[in-house]
Short mmCIF file of C-alpha atoms in Angstrom, two decimals:
data_model
loop_
_atom_site.label_atom_id
_atom_site.label_comp_id
_atom_site.label_asym_id
_atom_site.label_seq_id
_atom_site.Cartn_x
_atom_site.Cartn_y
_atom_site.Cartn_z
CA MET A 1 -21.77 0.34 7.02
CA LYS A 2 -18.38 -1.04 8.33
CA ASN A 3 -15.38 1.22 8.10
CA LEU A 4 -13.42 -1.86 7.18
CA SER A 5 -12.12 -3.85 4.44
CA VAL A 6 -14.40 -6.63 3.19
CA TRP A 7 -11.49 -9.05 3.20
CA ARG A 8 -10.99 -8.64 7.02
CA ASN A 9 -14.64 -9.17 7.69
CA GLU A 10 -14.51 -12.48 5.83
CA VAL A 11 -11.78 -14.10 7.67
CA GLU A 12 -11.09 -14.75 11.27
CA ALA A 13 -7.51 -13.38 12.12
CA PRO A 14 -4.92 -15.63 13.67
CA SER A 15 -2.90 -14.42 16.52
CA PHE A 16 0.94 -14.51 16.98
CA PRO A 17 2.86 -13.62 20.10
CA ARG A 18 4.47 -10.37 20.88
CA LEU A 19 8.47 -10.34 20.89
CA ASN A 20 9.84 -10.48 24.42
CA GLY A 21 13.45 -10.61 24.85
CA GLU A 22 16.48 -11.02 22.64
CA ILE A 23 16.79 -13.62 19.84
CA ASP A 24 18.97 -14.34 16.70
CA ALA A 25 18.11 -15.18 13.30
CA ASP A 26 19.75 -15.43 9.65
CA VAL A 27 17.21 -12.76 8.44
CA VAL A 28 14.86 -10.38 10.21
CA ILE A 29 11.88 -9.15 8.23
CA VAL A 30 10.12 -5.98 9.39
CA GLY A 31 6.62 -6.07 8.17
CA GLY A 32 3.87 -8.88 8.02
CA GLY A 33 2.05 -8.05 4.76
CA ILE A 34 2.40 -9.89 1.51
CA THR A 35 6.17 -8.83 0.86
CA GLY A 36 7.29 -9.90 4.45
CA ILE A 37 5.35 -13.17 4.71
CA THR A 38 6.25 -14.18 1.03
CA ALA A 39 9.96 -13.54 1.60
CA ALA A 40 9.81 -15.40 5.05
CA TYR A 41 8.15 -18.45 3.30
CA LEU A 42 10.75 -18.54 0.37
CA LEU A 43 13.77 -18.15 2.97
CA ALA A 44 12.37 -20.48 5.51
CA ILE A 45 11.75 -23.45 2.96
CA ALA A 46 15.37 -22.89 1.80
CA GLY A 47 16.68 -23.41 5.38
CA LYS A 48 17.14 -20.00 6.75
CA SER A 49 16.20 -19.04 10.22
CA VAL A 50 13.74 -16.11 9.71
CA VAL A 51 11.98 -13.67 12.32
CA VAL A 52 9.13 -11.54 11.24
CA LEU A 53 8.28 -8.44 13.24
CA GLU A 54 4.91 -6.89 12.58
CA ALA A 55 3.90 -3.70 14.24
CA LEU A 56 0.23 -4.54 14.39
CA LYS A 57 -1.50 -7.51 12.92
CA VAL A 58 -0.31 -9.70 10.11
CA GLY A 59 -1.99 -8.79 6.80
CA GLN A 60 -4.04 -5.98 8.21
CA SER A 61 -2.21 -2.93 6.80
CA SER A 62 -1.78 -2.43 3.00
CA THR A 63 -2.37 -6.01 2.08
CA GLY A 64 -5.63 -6.33 3.80
CA TYR A 65 -6.87 -3.03 2.27
CA SER A 66 -6.17 -4.02 -1.33
CA THR A 67 -8.49 -4.89 -4.27
CA GLY A 68 -7.13 -8.39 -4.48
CA ASN A 69 -6.42 -7.89 -8.17
CA LEU A 70 -3.46 -9.57 -9.77
CA TYR A 71 -2.41 -8.38 -13.37
CA SER A 72 0.74 -8.36 -15.49
CA THR A 73 0.10 -4.87 -16.62
CA VAL A 74 0.68 -1.85 -14.32
CA GLY A 75 -1.35 0.93 -12.84
CA GLY A 76 -0.37 4.57 -12.26
CA GLU A 77 1.18 6.14 -15.40
CA GLY A 78 0.81 2.83 -17.28
CA LEU A 79 2.93 0.56 -19.55
CA HIS A 80 3.59 3.22 -22.09
CA SER A 81 5.27 5.37 -19.50
CA ILE A 82 7.85 2.62 -18.62
CA SER A 83 8.52 2.28 -22.32
CA SER A 84 8.98 5.97 -23.00
CA LYS A 85 11.10 6.50 -19.73
CA PHE A 86 13.32 3.46 -20.37
CA ASN A 87 12.90 1.36 -23.34
CA GLU A 88 10.74 -1.69 -24.69
CA LYS A 89 13.14 -4.27 -23.27
CA THR A 90 12.48 -2.84 -19.83
CA LEU A 91 8.83 -2.81 -20.33
CA ALA A 92 8.90 -6.46 -21.34
CA GLU A 93 11.04 -7.36 -18.17
CA VAL A 94 8.37 -5.52 -16.05
CA VAL A 95 5.53 -7.44 -17.71
CA GLU A 96 7.45 -10.81 -17.44
CA SER A 97 8.40 -10.29 -13.94
CA ARG A 98 5.01 -9.49 -12.75
CA ALA A 99 3.47 -12.55 -14.56
CA ALA A 100 6.13 -14.67 -12.84
CA ALA A 101 5.01 -13.23 -9.39
CA ILE A 102 1.38 -14.14 -10.13
CA GLU A 103 2.35 -17.61 -10.92
CA LEU A 104 4.22 -17.94 -7.76
CA ILE A 105 1.14 -16.86 -5.83
CA LYS A 106 -0.68 -19.60 -7.64
CA GLN A 107 2.08 -22.22 -6.74
CA ILE A 108 2.16 -21.19 -3.05
CA ILE A 109 -1.77 -21.51 -3.00
CA ASP A 110 -1.47 -25.11 -4.68
CA VAL A 111 1.43 -26.48 -2.65
CA ASN A 112 0.15 -25.06 0.75
CA ALA A 113 -3.57 -25.85 -0.03
CA ILE A 114 -4.57 -22.42 0.81
CA GLU A 115 -8.27 -21.49 0.37
CA CYS A 116 -8.42 -17.85 -0.78
CA ASP A 117 -10.92 -17.87 -3.86
CA PHE A 118 -8.14 -17.54 -6.40
CA ARG A 119 -9.28 -17.51 -9.90
CA HIS A 120 -8.36 -16.45 -13.42
CA VAL A 121 -10.16 -13.55 -14.77
CA PRO A 122 -9.75 -11.01 -17.61
CA TRP A 123 -8.43 -7.37 -16.97
CA SER A 124 -10.15 -4.63 -18.95
CA LEU A 125 -9.15 -0.79 -19.50
CA PHE A 126 -11.87 1.36 -21.14
CA THR A 127 -13.98 4.50 -21.40
CA VAL A 128 -17.79 4.61 -21.32
CA ASP A 129 -17.85 8.33 -21.75
CA GLY A 130 -15.02 9.00 -24.28
CA TYR A 131 -12.54 10.11 -21.89
CA ARG A 132 -8.84 9.43 -21.99
CA LYS A 133 -8.87 7.68 -25.42
CA LYS A 134 -5.19 8.54 -26.21
CA PHE A 135 -4.24 7.00 -22.86
CA ILE A 136 -6.18 3.84 -23.73
CA ASP A 137 -4.60 3.69 -27.23
CA GLN A 138 -1.24 4.09 -25.72
CA GLU A 139 -1.73 1.30 -23.22
CA ARG A 140 -3.04 -0.91 -26.00
CA THR A 141 -0.07 -0.50 -28.16
CA ALA A 142 2.45 -0.90 -25.29
CA ALA A 143 0.55 -4.07 -24.08
CA VAL A 144 0.87 -5.69 -27.65
CA GLY A 145 4.67 -4.62 -27.77
CA ALA A 146 5.28 -6.25 -24.37
CA GLY A 147 3.83 -9.51 -25.68
CA LEU A 148 0.60 -9.49 -23.68
CA THR A 149 -2.65 -10.89 -25.48
CA VAL A 150 -5.00 -8.05 -26.34
CA GLN A 151 -8.63 -8.54 -27.23
CA ARG A 152 -11.13 -5.81 -28.39
CA ASN A 153 -14.14 -6.97 -26.40
CA VAL A 154 -14.78 -5.51 -22.99
CA PRO A 155 -17.47 -7.44 -20.99
CA TYR A 156 -18.92 -4.48 -19.17
CA PRO A 157 -22.62 -3.83 -18.64
CA ALA A 158 -22.42 -0.23 -19.60
CA PRO A 159 -21.78 0.46 -23.50
CA VAL A 160 -18.03 0.99 -23.92
CA GLU A 161 -16.84 3.55 -26.43
CA ASP A 162 -13.16 2.46 -26.63
CA GLY A 163 -10.86 -0.16 -24.59
CA PHE A 164 -9.47 -3.49 -24.65
CA THR A 165 -9.06 -6.63 -22.48
CA ILE A 166 -6.23 -8.91 -21.48
CA PRO A 167 -7.32 -12.38 -20.52
CA GLY A 168 -5.66 -14.66 -17.93
CA GLN A 169 -5.14 -12.17 -15.07
CA ALA A 170 -6.39 -13.21 -11.54
CA GLN A 171 -8.16 -12.27 -8.29
CA PHE A 172 -7.99 -13.77 -4.77
CA ASN A 173 -8.83 -12.87 -1.20
CA PRO A 174 -5.36 -11.16 -0.28
CA TYR A 175 -5.94 -11.16 3.55
CA GLU A 176 -7.00 -14.74 3.55
CA TYR A 177 -3.87 -15.55 1.49
CA VAL A 178 -1.28 -14.03 3.72
CA VAL A 179 -2.63 -14.88 7.14
CA SER A 180 -3.14 -18.51 5.95
CA LEU A 181 0.40 -18.55 4.71
CA ALA A 182 1.81 -16.92 7.81
CA SER A 183 0.02 -19.68 10.09
CA LYS A 184 1.41 -22.43 7.89
CA ILE A 185 5.27 -21.06 8.11
CA ASN A 186 5.22 -19.94 11.76
CA THR A 187 7.00 -23.04 12.93
CA GLY A 188 10.70 -24.36 12.77
CA ASN A 189 12.70 -22.05 10.75
CA CYS A 190 10.16 -19.00 10.90
CA ARG A 191 9.04 -17.18 13.96
CA ILE A 192 6.41 -14.52 13.61
CA TYR A 193 5.64 -11.65 16.13
CA GLU A 194 2.66 -9.15 16.25
CA TYR A 195 2.43 -5.90 18.18
CA SER A 196 6.13 -5.72 17.95
CA PRO A 197 6.87 -2.30 16.32
CA VAL A 198 10.61 -1.59 15.47
CA MET A 199 11.93 1.40 17.35
CA LYS A 200 15.65 1.16 16.28
CA VAL A 201 17.68 -0.36 13.55
CA GLU A 202 21.54 -0.51 13.58
CA GLU A 203 23.76 -1.91 10.97
CA GLY A 204 27.10 -3.52 11.64
CA GLU A 205 28.82 -6.94 11.22
CA LEU A 206 25.53 -8.02 12.57
CA CYS A 207 22.48 -5.89 12.35
CA SER A 208 20.47 -5.17 15.50
CA VAL A 209 16.66 -4.45 15.23
CA GLU A 210 14.91 -3.42 18.46
CA THR A 211 11.29 -3.44 19.35
CA ASP A 212 9.69 -1.77 22.30
CA ASN A 213 10.15 -5.04 24.35
CA GLY A 214 12.81 -6.97 22.58
CA LYS A 215 15.70 -7.22 20.05
CA VAL A 216 16.71 -9.43 17.14
CA THR A 217 20.23 -9.89 15.84
CA ALA A 218 20.68 -10.96 12.12
CA PRO A 219 23.20 -10.56 9.38
CA LYS A 220 20.38 -9.36 7.08
CA VAL A 221 17.32 -7.21 7.41
CA ILE A 222 14.42 -6.79 5.10
CA MET A 223 12.38 -3.69 5.34
CA ALA A 224 8.93 -4.99 4.01
CA THR A 225 6.91 -1.95 5.37
CA HIS A 226 5.60 -0.54 2.23
CA THR A 227 7.94 2.37 2.56
CA PRO A 228 11.24 1.79 4.56
CA LYS A 229 11.33 3.02 8.24
CA GLY A 230 13.63 5.52 9.08
CA LEU A 231 15.55 8.05 6.76
CA TYR A 232 16.27 6.76 3.36
CA MET A 233 17.25 8.58 0.16
CA VAL A 234 14.44 6.70 -1.70
CA HIS A 235 11.95 8.71 0.33
CA ALA A 236 12.70 11.77 -1.92
CA SER A 237 12.03 9.68 -4.92
CA MET A 238 8.41 8.76 -4.08
CA GLY A 239 4.92 10.41 -3.52
CA SER A 240 2.70 9.07 -0.99
CA TYR A 241 -0.98 8.85 -1.79
CA ARG A 242 -4.34 7.68 -0.43
CA GLU A 243 -7.27 5.97 -2.37
CA TYR A 244 -10.72 5.05 -1.22
CA ALA A 245 -13.13 1.92 -1.75
CA VAL A 246 -16.68 1.22 -1.21
CA ALA A 247 -18.29 -2.18 -1.49
CA ALA A 248 -22.19 -2.53 -1.92
CA LEU A 249 -24.67 -5.39 -2.64
CA VAL A 250 -25.38 -5.41 -6.22
CA LYS A 251 -28.79 -6.67 -7.64
CA ASP A 252 -28.42 -7.33 -11.33
CA LYS A 253 -26.66 -6.26 -14.58
CA TYR A 254 -23.26 -6.44 -12.71
CA PRO A 255 -20.16 -7.29 -14.83
CA GLU A 256 -18.79 -10.83 -14.91
CA SER A 257 -15.85 -11.74 -12.79
CA GLY A 258 -12.96 -9.53 -13.81
CA ILE A 259 -10.77 -6.39 -13.31
CA TYR A 260 -12.38 -3.37 -14.74
CA TRP A 261 -10.65 -0.05 -14.99
CA GLU A 262 -13.01 2.66 -16.25
CA MET A 263 -11.09 5.91 -17.25
CA GLN A 264 -13.12 9.24 -16.67
CA GLU A 265 -11.77 12.77 -17.35
CA SER A 266 -9.74 13.17 -14.26
CA GLU A 267 -10.36 9.84 -12.50
CA HIS A 268 -9.63 6.25 -12.83
CA TYR A 269 -12.06 3.69 -11.15
CA SER A 270 -11.20 0.18 -10.48
CA VAL A 271 -14.33 -2.21 -10.29
CA ARG A 272 -14.68 -5.94 -9.37
CA THR A 273 -17.34 -8.11 -8.03
CA PHE A 274 -17.11 -11.09 -5.55
CA ASP A 275 -19.36 -13.37 -3.50
CA ALA A 276 -19.70 -12.57 0.23
CA GLU A 277 -21.85 -13.97 3.03
CA GLU A 278 -24.22 -11.05 2.39
CA GLY A 279 -24.47 -11.90 -1.28
CA ARG A 280 -22.94 -10.64 -4.52
CA ILE A 281 -20.89 -7.50 -3.79
CA ILE A 282 -19.41 -4.97 -6.23
CA MET A 283 -16.59 -2.88 -5.22
CA VAL A 284 -15.06 0.39 -6.61
CA LEU A 285 -11.72 2.08 -5.88
CA GLY A 286 -10.75 5.71 -6.81
CA GLN A 287 -10.49 9.27 -5.51
CA MET A 288 -6.77 9.25 -5.07
CA HIS A 289 -4.87 12.24 -3.39
CA LYS A 290 -1.75 13.01 -1.66
CA VAL A 291 -1.61 11.94 1.91
CA GLY A 292 -2.73 14.64 4.30
CA GLN A 293 -3.54 17.09 1.49
CA LYS A 294 -7.38 16.71 1.02
CA GLU A 295 -9.34 18.43 3.69
CA GLU A 296 -12.89 17.17 2.88
CA ASN A 297 -11.99 13.52 2.33
CA LEU A 298 -15.41 12.03 3.44
CA GLU A 299 -16.60 13.26 -0.13
CA CYS A 300 -14.31 10.55 -1.63
CA TYR A 301 -16.67 7.91 -0.22
CA GLU A 302 -19.71 9.86 -1.42
CA LYS A 303 -18.45 10.18 -4.99
CA LEU A 304 -17.59 6.44 -5.18
CA GLU A 305 -21.01 5.59 -3.90
CA ALA A 306 -22.59 7.93 -6.57
CA PHE A 307 -20.50 6.13 -9.24
CA LEU A 308 -21.60 2.78 -8.32
CA ARG A 309 -25.49 3.83 -8.13
CA LYS A 310 -24.80 5.62 -11.61
CA ARG A 311 -23.46 2.54 -13.25
CA PHE A 312 -25.13 -0.33 -11.42
CA ASP A 313 -28.28 -1.46 -9.48
CA VAL A 314 -26.77 -1.60 -6.05
CA GLY A 315 -28.31 -1.87 -2.56
CA GLU A 316 -26.82 -1.09 0.76
CA VAL A 317 -23.12 0.16 0.87
CA LEU A 318 -21.71 -2.46 3.44
CA TYR A 319 -17.97 -1.46 3.59
CA LYS A 320 -15.85 1.46 2.94
CA TRP A 321 -12.05 1.94 3.69
CA SER A 322 -8.93 3.68 2.45
CA ALA A 323 -5.39 2.60 1.71
CA GLN A 324 -2.02 4.02 1.00
CA GLN A 325 0.41 3.79 -1.88
CA TYR A 326 3.82 5.12 -2.77
CA LYS A 327 4.53 6.02 -6.25
CA PRO A 328 8.17 5.75 -7.64
CA ALA A 329 9.57 8.74 -9.50
CA ASP A 330 10.44 6.54 -12.62
CA SER A 331 7.42 4.36 -12.55
CA ILE A 332 9.47 1.36 -11.24
CA PRO A 333 9.52 -0.09 -7.74
CA TYR A 334 12.85 0.10 -5.68
CA ILE A 335 13.70 -3.48 -4.63
CA GLY A 336 17.07 -4.67 -3.25
CA LEU A 337 19.97 -3.35 -0.92
CA SER A 338 19.18 0.27 0.08
CA SER A 339 22.86 0.91 -1.00
CA GLY A 340 25.69 -0.86 -2.34
CA ASN A 341 27.44 -1.74 0.99
CA SER A 342 24.21 -2.02 2.95
CA LYS A 343 22.87 -5.10 4.73
CA ILE A 344 19.42 -3.76 4.73
CA TYR A 345 16.95 -4.60 1.81
CA ILE A 346 14.00 -2.32 0.93
CA ALA A 347 10.97 -2.96 -1.09
CA THR A 348 8.88 0.16 -1.99
CA GLY A 349 7.39 2.17 -4.62
CA PHE A 350 4.68 -0.30 -5.61
CA GLY A 351 2.12 2.30 -6.56
CA ALA A 352 -1.28 0.74 -6.55
CA ASP A 353 0.33 -2.73 -7.57
CA GLY A 354 1.69 -3.99 -4.39
CA LEU A 355 0.29 -7.54 -4.22
CA VAL A 356 2.10 -8.51 -7.39
CA TYR A 357 5.22 -6.11 -6.73
CA GLY A 358 5.37 -7.28 -3.08
CA THR A 359 5.50 -10.99 -4.26
CA LEU A 360 7.94 -9.97 -6.86
CA ALA A 361 10.10 -7.99 -4.22
CA ALA A 362 10.16 -11.37 -1.96
CA MET A 363 11.42 -13.46 -4.84
CA ILE A 364 14.24 -10.95 -5.93
CA ILE A 365 15.29 -10.25 -2.21
CA SER A 366 15.22 -13.85 -1.20
CA ASP A 367 17.33 -15.03 -4.13
CA ASP A 368 19.96 -12.36 -3.36
CA ILE A 369 20.11 -13.70 0.34
CA LEU A 370 20.40 -17.17 -0.82
CA GLY A 371 23.15 -16.35 -3.37
CA LYS A 372 21.12 -17.04 -6.51
CA SER A 373 20.94 -14.96 -9.51
CA ASN A 374 17.80 -13.16 -10.39
CA LYS A 375 17.38 -11.88 -13.90
CA TRP A 376 15.16 -8.89 -12.83
CA SER A 377 17.26 -7.55 -9.99
CA LYS A 378 18.95 -4.99 -12.16
CA THR A 379 15.64 -3.63 -13.41
CA TYR A 380 14.38 -2.83 -9.81
CA ASP A 381 17.80 -1.99 -8.33
CA ALA A 382 16.88 0.00 -5.16
CA SER A 383 19.94 2.13 -5.42
CA ARG A 384 19.64 2.99 -9.03
CA ILE A 385 20.04 6.55 -10.30
CA THR A 386 17.61 7.39 -13.17
CA PRO A 387 17.80 11.24 -13.58
CA LEU A 388 16.05 11.46 -17.18
CA ALA A 389 13.28 8.90 -16.17
CA SER A 390 12.74 10.31 -12.71
CA ALA A 391 13.25 14.25 -13.12
CA SER A 392 9.58 15.32 -13.52
CA ASN A 393 8.08 13.42 -10.89
CA PHE A 394 11.14 13.86 -8.52
CA LEU A 395 10.76 17.51 -9.00
CA LYS A 396 7.09 17.68 -8.62
CA GLU A 397 7.06 15.52 -5.34
CA ASN A 398 9.88 17.56 -3.64
CA VAL A 399 8.42 21.00 -4.53
CA ASN A 400 5.29 19.83 -2.88
CA VAL A 401 7.00 18.72 0.16
CA ALA A 402 8.86 22.02 0.46
CA TYR A 403 5.61 23.79 0.10
CA GLU A 404 3.90 21.74 2.71
CA MET A 405 6.77 22.34 5.18
CA ALA A 406 6.63 26.06 4.61
CA LYS A 407 3.03 26.74 4.73
CA ASP A 408 2.15 24.87 7.80
CA PHE A 409 4.82 26.39 9.98
CA LEU A 410 2.91 29.77 9.28
CA SER A 411 -0.69 28.76 10.03
CA THR A 412 -2.94 27.30 12.53
CA ASP A 413 -6.58 25.87 12.43
CA ALA A 414 -7.82 27.13 15.66
CA ASP A 415 -7.07 29.66 18.49
CA SER A 416 -9.02 27.82 21.22
CA PHE A 417 -10.17 24.23 22.37
CA ALA A 418 -13.68 25.31 22.04
CA GLU A 419 -13.18 25.53 18.31
CA VAL A 420 -12.44 21.96 18.04
CA LYS A 421 -15.68 20.05 17.39
CA THR A 422 -16.48 16.50 17.99
CA TYR A 423 -14.64 13.93 15.70
CA GLU A 424 -12.62 17.07 14.34
CA GLY A 425 -8.75 17.64 14.65
CA LYS A 426 -7.04 20.93 14.52
CA ILE A 427 -3.66 22.44 14.63
CA MET A 428 -3.11 24.97 17.42
CA GLU A 429 -0.12 26.98 18.58
CA LEU A 430 0.56 27.14 22.24
CA GLU A 431 3.56 28.96 23.89
CA GLY A 432 5.29 28.82 20.50
CA SER A 433 4.88 24.97 19.83
CA LYS A 434 2.46 23.51 17.44
CA TYR A 435 0.15 20.89 18.77
CA ALA A 436 -2.53 18.41 17.08
CA VAL A 437 -5.93 18.56 18.94
CA HIS A 438 -8.64 15.98 18.45
CA ARG A 439 -11.97 15.72 20.38
CA ASP A 440 -13.42 12.30 20.38
CA GLY A 441 -17.14 11.20 20.60
CA THR A 442 -17.12 11.56 24.38
CA GLY A 443 -15.96 15.20 24.34
CA GLU A 444 -12.56 14.23 25.50
CA LEU A 445 -9.51 16.11 24.06
CA HIS A 446 -6.36 14.12 22.87
CA ILE A 447 -3.47 16.43 22.37
CA VAL A 448 -0.05 15.52 20.78
CA SER A 449 2.83 17.16 19.06
CA ALA A 450 1.91 18.27 15.57
CA ILE A 451 5.46 17.73 14.31
CA CYS A 452 6.11 14.53 12.39
CA PRO A 453 9.14 12.82 13.89
CA HIS A 454 10.20 11.50 10.55
CA MET A 455 11.46 14.75 8.97
CA GLY A 456 9.75 17.66 10.93
CA CYS A 457 6.55 18.41 8.74
CA VAL A 458 3.27 19.35 10.49
CA VAL A 459 0.59 16.83 10.33
CA HIS A 460 -3.00 17.22 9.15
CA TRP A 461 -6.30 15.77 10.33
CA ASN A 462 -7.70 12.95 8.35
CA THR A 463 -11.44 13.09 8.98
CA ALA A 464 -12.39 9.65 7.17
CA ASP A 465 -9.73 7.64 8.95
CA GLN A 466 -9.56 9.88 12.25
CA SER A 467 -5.90 9.99 12.07
CA TRP A 468 -2.99 12.55 11.80
CA ASP A 469 -1.35 12.28 8.47
CA CYS A 470 1.78 13.75 7.58
CA PRO A 471 1.70 15.56 4.01
CA CYS A 472 5.37 15.31 3.32
CA HIS A 473 6.33 11.61 3.21
CA GLY A 474 3.00 9.86 4.33
CA SER A 475 3.57 8.79 8.03
CA ARG A 476 0.27 8.51 9.73
CA PHE A 477 -0.63 8.44 13.32
CA SER A 478 -3.62 7.63 15.62
CA LYS A 479 -5.42 10.28 17.66
CA HIS A 480 -3.24 9.15 20.53
CA GLY A 481 -0.03 9.68 18.38
CA GLU A 482 0.77 5.90 17.70
CA VAL A 483 2.49 5.24 14.36
CA LEU A 484 0.02 3.64 11.99
CA GLU A 485 2.16 3.52 8.82
CA GLY A 486 4.72 5.26 6.83
CA PRO A 487 8.57 5.95 7.44
CA ALA A 488 8.23 7.36 11.02
CA ILE A 489 9.62 5.14 13.69
CA HIS A 490 8.57 7.05 16.73
CA PRO A 491 5.05 8.34 17.73
CA LEU A 492 3.89 11.88 18.03
CA LYS A 493 4.71 13.03 21.43
CA LYS A 494 1.47 12.84 23.67
CA ILE A 495 0.81 16.16 25.73
CA GLN A 496 -2.15 15.49 27.73
CA GLY A 497 -5.99 14.87 27.45
CA GLY A 498 -9.31 15.92 29.06
CA THR A 499 -12.62 17.49 28.27
CA ASP A 500 -11.18 21.12 28.17
CA ALA A 501 -7.60 20.67 28.56
#
């Protein structure tokens, strides 16, 4: 079994150079996922000089670990939550804007002749075991109210007790789409750099964005990094979550092409099929939890595999992976200038709907930079204040952050290096300081500071991904301390290594 997204296995990754030296541009984009690459495309074809800085490889973070599902409805708390927190007009704007983003993806594919297996498919929400009927009914009513076509039939192999289908949604290979588009635009007005992590951003008449080996100066900056790098007020308005996926060969009685959301008592499973080199594959996504707050996360994969084997006739599990998402307090993403007088744009709070919202963010932000009006910019305004719509989730997430900060400073996982077993990670206190200690497969110890450089929380070991994860705002680090994702800019300080330290 490969601990890798199936999309990345299907496509050969292109290579882009590392930034060396100082350059200028009209816009510098931090992040080479679907948000950043789409924004770069829209700005470059409009004549703007654009630089994209990707910390690792283009498309290999959130975009490359997504489901490839594109739909006008929303995940998380659902359509009815947006209607209840705001109003039906806002709900209609969200649905309309998401449909427009899907249409833009299709246009980009057609215009640029991108082969990424794009196809229109139905989306279904349902229950087999009778769970969450009230939620399903609320979503059906909200979908009709938002102008979506709703059908009663759900084309699922297992008997469906209640549910509905929305036709005309879509699926594609998200990684192939993004790397293909990046390859096509990396010329003329657009320059893309990989392995160029941003270490510092300064605002002024011109903004300065520094990497570990270069600097870009530009009037505008777009933070297309899933969550903005550094310290932003918006971090307090979001919760960071991880979700897991497994993909297996399926023999027969599998669902026809489509997006299937099966509701269970306390879980929501997203199912889809696709053709790969190995044959027909079925994928399931689920088992969500707060980042850094589930100790036995390997069982997430086990539960997903058990679900697949219960529902379908599957063979070998070929792929498994996990991905991160950031949930907005009021159920709507934050897209636009980070504050009224800022020159930095942010795009975050997409929840599990990042492929569509990331594309929409590129549309809204590029329109603003180009001086065009966008009818959805106010709906997604990144600096909006929505106390009534945000109160419950804002309070829940910030109480959780305070709890994690307090409890972790009073506890450790081990008193000696001998307690750290192979492939484990534990927090130890040495001479009054907290350290994160991991022992790799060769027996070597890797010791880094346990304090997240973003806001000072203590990191936790992620067994499934072999990483150090911050339970407060979702920053993640490798066993060596390098930043993998999240708002942290700087790595965990490396202390030392060895077989016994």
